[in-house]
Amino acid sequence: MDRSMLPLVITLLLVIYSFVPTSLAERVGCDLQRVDSTRGEVTYTTSQVSEGCVAQVANAAHEVHVLFLNLSRRKSEVELTLQASKQNGTETREVFLVFISNENVLVKLQAPEIPLHLVYNSSLEVFKGPKVNSTPLPSFTSKTQILDWAATKGTITSIAALDDPKSIVLRLGQDPKAPPFCFPEAQKDMGVTLEWQPRTQTPVQGCHLEGVTGHKEAYVLRIRSGSEAGPRTVTVTVKLSCTSGDAVLILQGPPYVSWLIDTNHNMQIWTTGEYSIKIFPENNIKGFELPDTPQGLIGEARKLNASIVTFVEIPLTSDVSLTVSSCGGGLQTSPAPVVTTPPKDTCSPELLMSLIQPKCGNDVMTLALNKKLVQTLQCTITGLAFWDSSCQAKDQDGHLVLSSTYSSCGMKVTDHVISNEVIINLPSGLPPLRKKVQCIDMDSLSFQLGLYLSPHFLQASNTIELGQQGFVQVSMSPLTSEVTVQLDSCHLDLGPEGDMVELIQSRAAKGSCVSLLSPSPEGDPRFSFLLRVYMVPTPAAGTLSCNLALHPSTLSQEVYKTVSMRLNIVSPDLSGKGLVLPSVLGITFGAFLIGALLTAALWYIYSHTRAPSKREPVVAVAAPASSESSSTNHSIGSTQSTPCSTSSMA
């Protein structure tokens, strides 16, 4: 190669190398290392075992369970708890438990009111707990021999091999989702049948993020996927022994995992899936899409301006507890003093913001924040205002009340939706919380129920006959794309002496004779119902009421509105047979006319076809007078009114 070309080649190689992406670890500037065990501790309960299986044994007189323990040291102590099924009416069957350990073990058993027969190998050194029937296991040299012998005692319900367990919970009873036979599989998820807590301490890693100032600390928990995918809620308990310092909790797991978080510290929370806070478990909060690698999660912590990262990775679990003895002070290599003063601020911003629910009416937007609920959340609020900070909330009867007309305080008004921004001021040093709020101007909209007697919805009516199908449409005026309407529930009230007939519940048809129909071309909700009422006296009127869920197009929050209409119910005779009076009269007259014509025809045929003969005298014989009487006993009863009833009168 010409020496004059060498500098050009070197320059070209340097340019190419500069375009090669560096590793993510280099980009985030974090070298994970195991931290001192005194700084943090992680414990968890899991149903994942190194090998196992679960079976559903039908018509079995007893359950057979086999446990293999692989212990790391001699004379370990293991807590074993047997829990009976909580299903009503289910009797606890006798349990045949085969307990095998590779090392001498002290077993502390809890099996309240469970008929148990324990079979153990020679490693069971000490047994504490209630007196149970126990038998030494015959001498076997392999797992296969042990399982073959256990199968002679009955069909095996479960098999589990556990590596160094600290505690085991075995739940008795059948798993309806399990197969009929138990074939051990590697890395098996035992589901609800068995959960255990490892004895080995979970390694906790940490690092400093280069180039990030401050003392915000991120706690990153990553849960690996299990052998079986299915909806699962993981309870995460975080205990921080500090009263100050910013903290971030990042939870990453499989897409089918949701989180229930119990924390004693004010934390910023990022999770995959959905999560809820323990004090408000019904309030599910949607999470984020997060990377599924350790370095990717550390990169997310950097985005949240965290300077210190604590990282833990564990298998699929049901409960995990993270206890940290220091926070916001850097990585410790020696034990840190534990602060025993309970934290003063455990406020959850997400739950606090969920209490902000405005209402609109009479040209005024109003929201009231219950001060007791704020105290329950352990939040401290210094002020509550609209976007225009001059519009401040007032303290009234235990509430912070914030209100304004549509023409002030920075309100944005469209035809039917009013919007603004609410600002919650917190103590000094904390940024204010902001939430965009909207509500529907109910005064500008009207809603009406319409009853029709045909599926064409051509002519409205306020009268319906028993046994007749009614078609209902909910109309909103004026039509607008800003608000959509859904039927949340509907019912027909037949008065104080009648029944309440449920038609729609939880946005689903109630009964086989109620149908949710396709909306009208304008989007109006529709449904149909067939009403049969067996009551004495038959109701002559009723009130049809529907609860409507209204959705602003730019907001997920729902607003509810109830609309009603009065119905006249025609009560025909023979309602139990489905015949009205005109039909009965028509059938009776028709039968009479046919009988008269048939009699005349027969007389005509007889008089013209009989042979001529001498007439015989007619002898009249007087019959004794008789009387016939009949009585009909009517049994009057009533049955519950339903949208479609097949019961009949006696």
XYZ file of C-alpha atoms in Angstrom:
650
model
C 0.000 0.000 0.000
C 1.258 3.465 -0.827
C 2.366 5.185 2.388
C 0.661 8.357 1.244
C -2.682 6.543 1.489
C -2.159 5.395 5.098
C -3.421 8.594 6.809
C -6.533 8.542 4.632
C -7.273 4.923 5.546
C -6.823 5.621 9.273
C -9.122 8.624 9.069
C -11.746 6.554 7.253
C -11.582 3.807 9.889
C -11.997 6.370 12.669
C -15.060 7.846 10.977
C -16.614 4.394 10.538
C -15.886 3.512 14.159
C -17.514 6.720 15.349
C -20.788 5.576 13.775
C -20.738 2.200 15.550
C -23.157 2.502 18.517
C -21.640 2.081 21.902
C -23.189 -0.352 24.337
C -26.190 0.766 26.308
C -24.219 0.358 29.513
C -21.726 2.922 28.266
C -24.499 5.274 27.174
C -26.254 5.210 30.548
C -22.960 5.275 32.445
C -23.848 2.603 35.019
C -21.803 -0.386 36.196
C -24.105 -2.560 38.302
C -22.395 -4.057 41.339
C -23.709 -5.975 44.294
C -24.347 -3.645 47.219
C -23.963 -4.310 50.917
C -26.768 -6.506 52.256
C -27.339 -4.139 55.168
C -28.376 -1.371 52.788
C -31.365 -3.163 51.314
C -33.198 -6.456 51.498
C -35.587 -8.103 49.054
C -37.858 -11.013 49.911
C -40.480 -12.574 47.692
C -42.984 -15.394 47.493
C -43.247 -17.361 44.272
C -45.116 -20.320 42.817
C -42.285 -21.149 40.388
C -40.451 -24.406 41.223
C -37.447 -26.067 39.597
C -39.594 -29.092 38.728
C -43.209 -29.912 39.405
C -46.772 -30.517 38.268
C -50.389 -30.186 39.416
C -53.290 -32.507 38.581
C -57.052 -32.481 39.050
C -57.982 -35.860 40.489
C -61.679 -36.597 40.129
C -63.574 -38.612 42.752
C -60.460 -39.228 44.849
C -60.869 -40.225 48.484
C -57.646 -38.450 49.451
C -54.966 -36.199 48.005
C -51.392 -37.308 47.417
C -48.697 -34.590 47.424
C -44.934 -35.081 47.025
C -42.306 -32.490 48.090
C -38.603 -32.733 47.236
C -36.385 -30.286 49.173
C -32.880 -29.474 47.951
C -31.268 -27.697 50.915
C -27.923 -25.885 50.843
C -26.954 -26.592 54.441
C -27.567 -29.105 57.185
C -30.172 -28.641 59.866
C -32.168 -25.979 58.035
C -35.522 -24.898 59.400
C -38.542 -24.957 57.070
C -42.056 -23.752 57.810
C -44.692 -25.916 56.122
C -48.310 -24.718 56.107
C -51.249 -26.699 54.737
C -54.354 -24.675 53.918
C -57.752 -26.267 53.311
C -59.987 -25.166 50.454
C -62.229 -22.175 51.213
C -64.998 -23.311 48.867
C -68.379 -23.541 50.583
C -69.664 -27.041 51.057
C -66.299 -28.649 50.248
C -65.083 -31.138 52.826
C -61.358 -31.456 53.425
C -60.148 -34.800 52.160
C -57.422 -36.844 53.814
C -53.962 -35.773 52.736
C -51.105 -38.195 52.047
C -47.894 -36.096 52.052
C -44.524 -37.513 50.994
C -41.699 -35.286 52.319
C -38.162 -35.827 50.949
C -35.085 -33.767 51.914
C -31.425 -34.101 50.920
C -30.244 -32.704 54.271
C -31.349 -32.907 57.876
C -34.201 -30.471 58.371
C -36.361 -29.087 61.153
C -39.972 -28.865 59.958
C -42.487 -26.596 61.662
C -45.901 -27.763 60.514
C -49.227 -25.953 60.550
C -52.192 -28.028 59.360
C -55.265 -26.938 61.337
C -58.079 -29.527 61.293
C -56.615 -31.335 58.279
C -56.481 -35.157 58.336
C -52.827 -35.693 57.416
C -50.680 -38.762 56.924
C -46.984 -37.835 56.634
C -44.372 -40.040 54.970
C -40.766 -38.854 55.363
C -37.224 -39.985 54.656
C -34.449 -40.258 57.205
C -33.419 -36.610 56.827
C -36.439 -35.401 58.787
C -34.614 -34.787 62.053
C -37.118 -32.856 64.156
C -40.806 -32.330 63.619
C -42.777 -29.582 65.377
C -46.494 -29.151 65.132
C -49.739 -31.041 65.713
C -49.642 -34.778 66.148
C -50.195 -36.494 62.829
C -49.934 -40.008 61.534
C -46.402 -40.467 60.237
C -44.548 -43.285 58.543
C -40.881 -43.576 57.496
C -40.387 -43.857 53.759
C -39.048 -47.170 52.464
C -35.463 -47.080 51.245
C -35.355 -45.809 47.658
C -32.433 -44.565 45.573
C -34.163 -42.370 42.935
C -37.016 -39.947 42.454
C -38.655 -42.318 40.008
C -38.886 -45.052 42.644
C -40.344 -42.624 45.161
C -42.961 -41.375 42.706
C -43.879 -44.915 41.651
C -44.360 -45.843 45.288
C -46.424 -42.706 46.007
C -48.660 -43.516 43.025
C -49.631 -46.778 44.728
C -51.277 -44.701 47.470
C -53.507 -42.887 44.987
C -53.378 -40.637 41.963
C -50.790 -37.928 42.663
C -52.257 -34.414 43.004
C -49.013 -32.417 43.012
C -45.238 -32.819 42.806
C -42.792 -29.995 43.590
C -39.002 -29.763 43.827
C -37.851 -26.704 45.816
C -34.345 -25.254 46.067
C -33.521 -24.153 49.604
C -37.001 -23.015 50.755
C -37.562 -21.022 53.914
C -41.344 -21.456 54.027
C -43.889 -23.420 51.993
C -47.656 -22.983 51.691
C -49.513 -25.957 50.176
C -53.155 -25.257 49.341
C -55.413 -28.281 49.250
C -58.369 -28.811 46.958
C -58.727 -29.264 43.242
C -57.373 -26.836 40.671
C -60.131 -26.764 37.990
C -57.613 -25.734 35.320
C -55.190 -28.591 35.985
C -54.893 -31.700 33.754
C -56.080 -35.095 35.049
C -52.547 -36.462 35.506
C -49.351 -35.108 37.052
C -46.269 -35.181 34.801
C -43.319 -33.182 36.260
C -42.019 -30.300 34.143
C -38.914 -28.150 34.569
C -39.451 -24.567 35.809
C -43.130 -25.188 36.540
C -45.548 -22.541 37.800
C -47.646 -24.259 40.499
C -50.319 -21.541 40.409
C -52.429 -21.322 43.554
C -51.554 -24.855 44.685
C -48.120 -24.043 46.125
C -46.197 -20.890 47.040
C -42.838 -20.688 48.764
C -40.234 -18.214 49.948
C -36.556 -18.848 49.158
C -34.028 -18.834 51.987
C -31.199 -17.514 49.841
C -30.998 -13.744 49.946
C -31.898 -12.098 46.660
C -28.889 -10.208 45.263
C -29.350 -6.431 45.187
C -27.248 -4.437 42.736
C -26.639 -0.728 42.465
C -24.687 1.982 40.705
C -24.165 5.727 40.366
C -25.308 7.334 37.133
C -22.567 9.479 35.749
C -23.339 13.086 34.915
C -26.543 13.247 36.988
C -26.621 15.604 39.943
C -28.869 15.460 42.959
C -29.848 12.641 45.305
C -32.877 11.109 43.596
C -32.767 7.336 43.876
C -34.484 4.854 41.572
C -35.568 1.405 42.767
C -35.869 -0.879 39.758
C -37.608 -4.254 40.066
C -37.697 -6.594 37.083
C -39.794 -9.777 37.125
C -38.958 -12.527 34.661
C -41.670 -14.323 32.693
C -43.030 -17.572 34.063
C -43.653 -20.870 32.301
C -47.377 -20.131 31.976
C -48.867 -16.806 30.936
C -52.021 -15.691 32.705
C -53.402 -12.626 34.496
C -51.555 -12.108 37.762
C -51.375 -9.359 40.369
C -48.042 -8.821 42.098
C -48.140 -7.103 45.485
C -45.088 -4.856 45.940
C -44.272 -3.530 49.415
C -41.647 -0.772 49.625
C -40.326 0.347 53.009
C -37.866 3.238 53.017
C -36.343 4.207 56.364
C -35.966 7.882 55.550
C -38.185 10.910 55.861
C -36.873 12.902 52.927
C -35.323 12.446 49.518
C -36.823 11.972 46.079
C -37.481 8.388 45.011
C -38.569 6.609 41.857
C -40.075 3.115 41.701
C -39.773 1.332 38.341
C -41.562 -2.023 37.992
C -41.151 -4.090 34.826
C -42.696 -7.467 34.160
C -44.566 -9.600 31.622
C -47.560 -7.935 29.916
C -50.059 -10.064 31.878
C -48.817 -8.740 35.253
C -50.539 -5.913 37.141
C -49.241 -4.342 40.347
C -50.642 -3.556 43.801
C -48.234 -1.132 45.482
C -47.912 -0.537 49.223
C -45.334 2.127 50.060
C -44.592 4.338 53.032
C -42.863 7.038 50.999
C -43.879 9.624 48.442
C -42.569 8.115 45.205
C -42.763 8.620 41.474
C -44.057 5.357 39.994
C -43.418 3.903 36.547
C -44.702 0.423 35.716
C -45.647 -1.798 32.848
C -49.281 -2.917 32.642
C -51.571 -1.366 35.237
C -51.036 -0.584 38.901
C -53.047 0.511 41.911
C -52.225 1.767 45.391
C -53.162 -0.442 48.332
C -55.346 2.167 50.058
C -57.331 2.596 46.821
C -57.092 -0.860 45.169
C -60.054 -0.259 42.860
C -58.367 2.734 41.203
C -56.305 1.188 38.368
C -53.708 3.441 36.773
C -52.340 2.654 33.325
C -48.585 2.178 33.158
C -46.023 2.633 30.401
C -44.101 0.610 27.857
C -40.707 -0.037 29.419
C -37.585 -1.835 28.166
C -37.218 -5.473 29.196
C -33.470 -5.389 29.843
C -31.581 -4.210 32.946
C -29.624 -1.526 31.096
C -32.755 -0.339 29.307
C -34.496 0.132 32.661
C -31.482 1.975 34.030
C -31.754 4.261 31.015
C -35.342 5.018 32.042
C -34.105 5.895 35.532
C -31.662 8.357 33.971
C -34.536 9.968 32.051
C -36.250 10.513 35.410
C -33.125 12.320 36.626
C -32.145 9.617 39.125
C -28.512 9.666 40.219
C -28.529 6.374 42.161
C -30.032 3.098 40.970
C -30.911 0.019 43.021
C -31.692 -2.951 40.770
C -33.305 -6.318 41.614
C -34.359 -9.122 39.277
C -36.502 -12.032 40.492
C -38.648 -14.822 38.992
C -42.411 -14.532 38.602
C -43.862 -13.926 42.042
C -47.062 -13.009 43.866
C -45.572 -10.901 46.691
C -42.301 -9.004 46.891
C -40.999 -6.770 49.680
C -38.212 -4.206 49.289
C -36.751 -2.762 52.483
C -34.114 -0.028 52.203
C -32.276 1.317 55.242
C -31.135 4.509 53.491
C -32.262 6.520 50.512
C -30.896 9.461 48.601
C -27.517 9.141 50.293
C -25.505 7.040 47.898
C -24.394 3.420 47.871
C -23.348 2.087 51.256
C -20.586 -0.403 51.921
C -21.236 -0.545 55.646
C -24.427 -0.664 57.687
C -26.320 2.610 57.797
C -28.262 3.747 60.849
C -31.959 3.018 60.656
C -34.192 6.051 61.155
C -37.081 4.973 63.368
C -39.120 8.156 62.883
C -42.126 7.224 60.701
C -42.318 9.049 57.381
C -44.488 12.152 57.400
C -45.201 12.310 53.693
C -46.626 9.311 51.876
C -48.820 11.340 49.551
C -49.643 9.721 46.224
C -49.993 12.412 43.538
C -51.997 10.065 41.299
C -54.607 9.362 43.974
C -54.739 13.014 44.990
C -55.414 14.055 41.405
C -58.129 11.406 41.103
C -60.145 13.354 43.705
C -60.426 16.312 41.328
C -63.854 15.770 39.734
C -65.562 18.948 38.408
C -69.291 19.465 37.844
C -70.945 21.951 35.519
C -74.363 23.539 35.712
C -76.055 26.930 35.713
C -73.081 28.399 33.819
C -70.699 27.495 36.688
C -67.908 24.902 36.984
C -67.481 23.674 40.563
C -65.225 21.127 42.228
C -65.059 20.223 45.915
C -62.051 18.499 47.470
C -62.820 16.601 50.682
C -60.199 17.603 53.252
C -60.608 14.350 55.220
C -59.778 12.316 52.139
C -56.723 14.484 51.559
C -55.617 13.820 55.126
C -56.208 10.105 54.653
C -53.784 10.230 51.739
C -51.361 12.076 54.063
C -51.088 14.905 51.561
C -50.446 18.547 52.450
C -52.063 21.168 50.200
C -51.233 24.852 50.429
C -53.603 26.054 47.708
C -56.082 25.045 45.021
C -56.691 27.236 41.982
C -57.755 27.323 38.330
C -55.362 28.217 35.503
C -55.921 31.832 36.461
C -54.175 31.877 39.838
C -56.448 34.671 41.049
C -59.291 32.117 41.235
C -58.519 30.352 44.531
C -60.534 27.724 46.403
C -62.412 28.552 49.598
C -62.730 26.437 52.735
C -66.384 25.479 53.202
C -67.737 22.775 55.543
C -64.694 20.531 55.415
C -64.160 20.967 51.675
C -61.928 23.078 49.494
C -64.457 24.464 47.002
C -63.253 25.931 43.714
C -65.850 27.460 41.382
C -66.076 29.889 38.494
C -68.474 31.008 35.808
C -67.833 29.941 32.235
C -66.666 33.453 31.340
C -63.791 33.822 33.822
C -60.749 32.091 35.366
C -59.418 31.011 31.977
C -62.372 28.769 31.044
C -62.434 27.364 27.534
C -65.992 26.884 26.325
C -67.224 24.988 23.283
C -70.836 24.230 22.423
C -71.255 21.627 25.152
C -67.896 21.079 26.937
C -66.138 23.410 29.386
C -62.436 22.912 30.165
C -59.791 24.421 32.400
C -56.689 23.454 34.357
C -56.579 22.890 38.111
C -53.356 23.607 40.009
C -52.663 22.039 43.423
C -49.965 23.887 45.329
C -47.803 21.790 47.659
C -45.365 22.792 50.427
C -42.234 24.666 49.424
C -39.674 22.650 47.545
C -42.258 20.525 45.735
C -43.543 21.422 42.271
C -47.300 22.053 41.952
C -49.576 19.379 40.536
C -51.561 20.206 37.417
C -54.600 18.490 35.944
C -56.674 19.383 32.906
C -60.366 19.138 33.746
C -63.467 19.065 31.584
C -67.147 18.646 32.160
C -70.300 18.591 30.074
C -72.667 21.538 30.109
C -75.801 19.578 30.911
C -77.949 22.694 30.558
C -77.173 22.825 26.837
C -78.281 19.239 26.148
C -81.628 17.499 26.470
C -82.320 13.773 26.543
C -85.518 11.903 25.796
C -86.709 8.300 25.938
C -88.907 7.155 23.075
C -91.017 3.978 23.006
C -91.872 2.464 19.628
C -93.957 -0.583 18.765
C -92.004 -1.604 15.663
C -88.296 -2.037 14.914
C -88.546 0.726 12.302
C -88.800 3.406 15.039
C -91.280 5.450 13.028
C -93.977 6.535 15.489
C -93.473 6.974 19.201
C -96.027 5.724 21.693
C -96.577 5.848 25.422
C -98.794 2.730 25.581
C -97.775 -0.921 25.419
C -99.830 -4.106 25.688
C -98.763 -7.053 27.780
C -97.009 -9.565 25.569
C -96.110 -6.892 23.037
C -92.511 -6.083 22.157
C -91.334 -2.546 22.822
C -88.461 -0.746 21.120
C -86.720 2.051 23.038
C -84.460 4.800 21.723
C -82.540 7.427 23.697
C -82.300 10.719 21.822
C -79.917 13.581 22.580
C -80.621 17.095 21.346
C -78.865 18.812 19.765
C -76.663 16.221 18.054
C -72.965 16.788 18.718
C -69.711 14.935 18.169
C -68.339 16.280 21.461
C -70.426 13.871 23.537
C -71.257 10.186 23.066
C -74.049 8.403 24.930
C -74.164 4.834 26.264
C -76.875 2.938 28.131
C -75.518 2.101 31.574
C -78.717 0.652 33.096
C -82.494 0.644 32.539
C -85.468 -0.592 34.527
C -89.286 -0.503 34.495
C -90.942 0.466 37.781
C -94.490 -0.955 38.035
C -95.471 1.050 41.095
C -95.549 0.457 44.850
C -97.591 -2.746 44.502
C -95.614 -4.022 41.532
C -92.090 -5.132 40.867
C -88.967 -3.460 39.597
C -88.201 -5.068 36.234
C -84.490 -4.829 35.393
C -83.899 -4.445 31.657
C -80.227 -3.456 31.403
C -77.533 -3.805 34.052
C -73.854 -2.837 33.731
C -74.423 -2.058 30.030
C -75.565 -5.623 29.319
C -79.031 -7.007 28.580
C -80.750 -8.483 31.627
C -82.619 -11.599 30.556
C -83.188 -13.413 27.287
C -86.027 -11.125 26.162
C -83.995 -7.915 26.264
C -81.753 -7.096 23.306
C -79.286 -4.282 22.786
C -79.809 -3.056 19.239
C -77.533 -1.231 16.862
C -77.551 2.549 17.347
C -79.581 4.781 15.076
C -77.846 6.458 12.117
C -77.356 9.467 14.402
C -75.749 7.259 17.084
C -78.718 7.112 19.476
C -78.664 3.977 21.709
C -81.486 1.473 21.179
C -82.804 -1.679 22.819
C -85.936 -3.838 22.792
C -87.789 -5.790 25.468
C -90.765 -8.118 25.785
C -92.700 -7.646 29.009
C -95.002 -10.246 30.514
C -96.435 -9.533 33.933
C -98.398 -12.048 35.984
C -99.826 -10.032 38.855
C -103.184 -9.425 40.428
C -104.175 -6.709 39.970
C -102.408 -6.158 36.681
C -100.514 -2.823 36.669
C -101.995 -0.152 34.455
C -98.906 2.060 34.247
C -95.175 2.057 34.828
C -92.116 4.293 34.707
C -89.284 3.455 32.335
C -85.959 4.908 33.545
C -82.483 4.730 32.016
C -79.141 5.825 33.438
C -76.957 7.242 30.653
C -73.150 7.369 30.599
C -71.926 10.463 28.769
C -68.385 10.618 27.392
C -66.720 13.868 26.325
C -64.675 13.143 23.198
C -61.467 14.503 24.756
C -61.815 13.012 28.245
C -62.047 9.472 29.618
C -64.139 10.561 32.610
C -67.844 9.656 32.458
C -70.813 11.779 33.474
C -74.142 10.149 34.299
C -77.657 11.371 33.507
C -80.994 9.709 34.289
C -83.998 10.047 31.978
C -87.506 8.637 32.480
C -90.870 8.351 30.780
C -94.361 7.259 31.853
C -95.836 4.189 30.161
C -99.477 3.116 30.010
C -99.855 -0.661 30.172
C -102.932 -2.219 28.553
C -104.256 -5.066 30.699
C -106.268 -7.353 28.402
C -108.374 -10.275 29.650
C -106.813 -13.735 29.436
C -103.440 -12.146 29.543
C -102.028 -15.454 30.682
C -103.007 -16.913 27.313
C -101.886 -13.932 25.341
C -105.400 -13.117 23.929
C -106.937 -9.668 23.980
C -110.727 -9.023 24.162
C -111.304 -8.277 20.424
C -109.610 -11.554 19.558
C -111.789 -13.515 22.011
C -115.008 -11.969 20.619
C -113.904 -12.593 17.034
C -113.111 -16.244 17.706
C -116.420 -16.774 19.540
C -118.492 -15.200 16.762
C -116.610 -17.173 14.110
C -117.198 -20.454 15.939
C -120.924 -19.668 16.279
C -121.281 -18.789 12.577
C -119.444 -21.922 11.447
C -121.625 -24.094 13.720
C -124.857 -22.539 12.420
C -123.867 -22.973 8.772
C -122.761 -26.571 9.373
C -126.082 -27.423 11.091
C -128.098 -25.916 8.235
C -126.067 -27.843 5.667
C -126.569 -31.154 7.453
C -130.338 -30.558 7.755
C -130.543 -29.729 4.073
C -128.725 -32.959 3.135
C -130.874 -35.021 5.457
C -134.183 -33.633 4.239
C -133.316 -34.225 0.571
C -131.684 -37.647 0.750
C -133.844 -39.768 3.141
C -136.103 -42.441 1.597
C -139.891 -41.774 1.637
C -141.660 -43.900 4.288
C -144.614 -43.898 6.570
C -144.108 -41.652 9.403
C -143.945 -43.293 12.791
C -145.716 -41.680 15.732
C -143.450 -39.938 18.068
C -143.721 -40.970 21.674
C -142.638 -38.319 24.093
C -141.233 -39.575 27.349
C -140.978 -37.055 30.148
C -137.612 -37.177 31.758
C -137.244 -36.385 35.423
C -136.236 -32.850 36.116
C -132.577 -32.442 36.822
C -130.328 -29.590 37.617
C -126.706 -29.188 36.898
C -124.476 -26.836 38.637
C -120.853 -26.236 38.353
C -118.417 -24.189 40.275
C -115.062 -23.012 39.338
C -112.468 -22.331 41.941
C -110.132 -19.555 40.912
C -106.739 -19.456 42.486
C -105.257 -16.054 42.363
C -101.524 -15.711 42.706
C -98.646 -13.582 41.622
C -95.162 -14.161 40.358
C -92.172 -11.860 39.991
C -92.262 -9.602 36.964
C -89.444 -10.160 34.512
C -88.719 -8.897 31.013
C -89.679 -12.358 29.736
C -91.510 -14.728 32.078
C -92.745 -18.241 31.311
C -94.696 -18.703 34.553
C -98.493 -19.024 34.336
C -101.521 -18.557 36.540
C -102.982 -21.545 38.343
